[in-house]
Amino acid sequence: MPVYEFRCQNCHNRVGIQLSYAEYGVKAVTCPVCGSNKLTRLIGRVRIAKSEDRRMDDLSDPSFMGDVDENDPKSLARAMKKMGQEMGEDLPPEFSEITDRLESGEDPESIEKSMPELGAGGMDGGGMDDGGMDDF
Ligand SMILES: [Zn+2]
């Protein structure tokens, strides 16, 4: 269970409070020193999660894809590679195959047709299903 750090506005102690992710933001937290509920979150691991959220926001931000021409497979391939790098995860083997084929100028639709597993269930794992990858 993660420990979240708070600064007590009453006694000004820095306190660590163990909260589950489900409890965080829901459960009322009180200062273990003075019992005050005027606690302010200190920068900690949640900031990391937030920055990841921010990163995912960037990926879905239209400006991120701003220079992508959907009718240009090479442009799509570049965007997909950029996205893949941003995700920083192990990409499925299909991913590089798709980008390679896009870069060689192949039509995305014909790639999709030749890879039926993409249509059923998409690219499994890594949360790819939730992203904008469904278009492929
Ligand atoms: Zn306190």
Tab-separated table of C-alpha atoms and ligand atoms in Angstrom:
chain	number	residue	atom	x	y	z
A	1	MET	CA	0.000	0.000	0.000
A	2	PRO	CA	1.530	3.320	-0.949
A	3	VAL	CA	2.378	5.892	1.675
A	4	TYR	CA	1.289	9.371	0.835
A	5	GLU	CA	3.058	12.302	2.398
A	6	PHE	CA	1.119	15.203	3.780
A	7	ARG	CA	1.984	18.452	5.440
A	8	CYS	CA	-0.226	19.268	8.380
A	9	GLN	CA	-1.413	22.871	8.208
A	10	ASN	CA	-2.082	22.853	11.927
A	11	CYS	CA	1.091	21.477	13.496
A	12	HIS	CA	3.248	21.728	10.365
A	13	ASN	CA	4.493	18.213	10.722
A	14	ARG	CA	5.253	16.199	7.678
A	15	VAL	CA	3.331	12.980	7.989
A	16	GLY	CA	3.133	9.798	5.992
A	17	ILE	CA	-0.249	8.161	5.686
A	18	GLN	CA	-0.806	4.763	4.218
A	19	LEU	CA	-3.682	4.707	1.796
A	20	SER	CA	-4.748	2.319	-0.878
A	21	TYR	CA	-5.328	3.753	-4.308
A	22	ALA	CA	-9.041	3.288	-3.703
A	23	GLU	CA	-8.866	5.203	-0.468
A	24	TYR	CA	-6.740	8.037	-1.745
A	25	GLY	CA	-8.792	11.144	-2.389
A	26	VAL	CA	-11.859	9.485	-0.885
A	27	LYS	CA	-10.936	8.619	2.638
A	28	ALA	CA	-10.616	11.520	5.052
A	29	VAL	CA	-7.084	11.804	6.306
A	30	THR	CA	-6.169	13.225	9.648
A	31	CYS	CA	-2.849	14.225	11.076
A	32	PRO	CA	-1.520	11.410	13.286
A	33	VAL	CA	0.248	14.011	15.424
A	34	CYS	CA	-2.486	16.520	16.233
A	35	GLY	CA	-5.600	15.014	14.645
A	36	SER	CA	-6.188	17.960	12.336
A	37	ASN	CA	-7.761	17.205	8.992
A	38	LYS	CA	-6.057	20.147	7.341
A	39	LEU	CA	-3.545	18.101	5.461
A	40	THR	CA	-1.943	19.122	2.224
A	41	ARG	CA	-0.529	16.511	-0.095
A	42	LEU	CA	3.199	16.712	-0.518
A	43	ILE	CA	4.866	15.866	-3.738
A	44	GLY	CA	5.403	12.164	-3.837
A	45	ARG	CA	4.624	9.151	-5.865
A	46	VAL	CA	1.268	10.526	-6.933
A	47	ARG	CA	3.080	13.229	-8.824
A	48	ILE	CA	4.703	10.482	-10.848
A	49	ALA	CA	1.339	8.987	-11.671
A	50	LYS	CA	0.047	12.402	-12.602
A	51	SER	CA	2.902	13.005	-14.959
A	52	GLU	CA	2.134	9.688	-16.605
A	53	ASP	CA	-1.460	10.771	-17.003
A	54	ARG	CA	-0.178	13.954	-18.497
A	55	ARG	CA	1.920	11.974	-20.904
A	56	MET	CA	-1.074	9.940	-21.978
A	57	ASP	CA	-3.025	13.154	-22.390
A	58	ASP	CA	-0.320	14.367	-24.681
A	59	LEU	CA	-0.703	11.268	-26.780
A	60	SER	CA	-4.402	11.821	-27.232
A	61	ASP	CA	-3.935	15.525	-27.736
A	62	PRO	CA	-4.838	16.399	-31.308
A	63	SER	CA	-1.742	18.553	-31.549
A	64	PHE	CA	0.382	15.476	-30.947
A	65	MET	CA	-1.020	13.991	-34.100
A	66	GLY	CA	-1.215	17.395	-35.690
A	67	ASP	CA	1.273	16.762	-38.437
A	68	VAL	CA	-0.112	13.359	-39.313
A	69	ASP	CA	-1.756	12.920	-42.636
A	70	GLU	CA	-4.100	9.990	-42.216
A	71	ASN	CA	-3.958	9.341	-45.908
A	72	ASP	CA	-0.205	9.154	-45.855
A	73	PRO	CA	0.968	5.758	-44.568
A	74	LYS	CA	4.482	7.056	-43.991
A	75	SER	CA	3.155	9.855	-41.860
A	76	LEU	CA	1.068	7.343	-39.926
A	77	ALA	CA	4.101	5.138	-39.430
A	78	ARG	CA	6.060	8.041	-37.998
A	79	ALA	CA	3.231	8.894	-35.610
A	80	MET	CA	2.912	5.284	-34.501
A	81	LYS	CA	6.619	4.994	-33.857
A	82	LYS	CA	6.621	8.220	-31.930
A	83	MET	CA	3.682	6.985	-29.904
A	84	GLY	CA	5.391	3.665	-29.324
A	85	GLN	CA	8.467	5.413	-28.023
A	86	GLU	CA	6.394	7.600	-25.743
A	87	MET	CA	4.670	4.572	-24.262
A	88	GLY	CA	8.068	3.152	-23.422
A	89	GLU	CA	6.670	-0.352	-23.305
A	90	ASP	CA	7.540	-3.526	-25.047
A	91	LEU	CA	5.596	-3.269	-28.213
A	92	PRO	CA	4.001	-6.306	-29.788
A	93	PRO	CA	5.848	-7.679	-32.806
A	94	GLU	CA	2.906	-6.635	-34.933
A	95	PHE	CA	3.680	-3.047	-34.143
A	96	SER	CA	6.987	-2.862	-35.939
A	97	GLU	CA	5.578	-4.911	-38.781
A	98	ILE	CA	2.753	-2.451	-39.221
A	99	THR	CA	5.001	0.591	-39.077
A	100	ASP	CA	7.453	-1.042	-41.480
A	101	ARG	CA	4.685	-1.774	-43.924
A	102	LEU	CA	3.235	1.693	-43.544
A	103	GLU	CA	6.653	3.158	-44.195
A	104	SER	CA	6.920	1.141	-47.353
A	105	GLY	CA	3.757	2.880	-48.452
A	106	GLU	CA	1.254	0.116	-47.847
A	107	ASP	CA	-2.370	1.013	-47.342
A	108	PRO	CA	-3.366	0.744	-43.641
A	109	GLU	CA	-6.565	-1.026	-44.578
A	110	SER	CA	-4.807	-3.727	-46.518
A	111	ILE	CA	-2.402	-4.210	-43.617
A	112	GLU	CA	-5.330	-4.583	-41.275
A	113	LYS	CA	-6.988	-7.099	-43.563
A	114	SER	CA	-3.816	-9.127	-43.796
A	115	MET	CA	-3.535	-9.188	-40.017
A	116	PRO	CA	-6.946	-10.353	-38.865
A	117	GLU	CA	-5.841	-10.640	-35.251
A	118	LEU	CA	-5.704	-6.866	-35.138
A	119	GLY	CA	-9.410	-6.642	-35.719
A	120	ALA	CA	-10.289	-9.181	-33.067
A	121	GLY	CA	-9.130	-7.949	-29.709
A	122	GLY	CA	-6.638	-5.517	-31.118
A	123	MET	CA	-3.126	-5.461	-29.803
A	124	ASP	CA	-3.332	-7.234	-26.522
A	125	GLY	CA	-1.518	-6.011	-23.494
A	126	GLY	CA	0.083	-2.750	-22.603
A	127	GLY	CA	-3.219	-0.943	-22.607
A	128	MET	CA	-2.999	-0.394	-26.316
A	129	ASP	CA	-6.669	-1.188	-26.717
A	130	ASP	CA	-7.694	1.963	-24.950
A	131	GLY	CA	-5.697	4.294	-27.079
A	132	GLY	CA	-6.190	5.672	-30.498
A	133	MET	CA	-4.801	2.514	-31.994
A	134	ASP	CA	-8.259	1.169	-32.700
A	135	ASP	CA	-8.168	2.956	-35.991
A	136	PHE	CA	-5.719	0.429	-37.291
B	1	ZN	ZN	-0.897	17.988	12.764
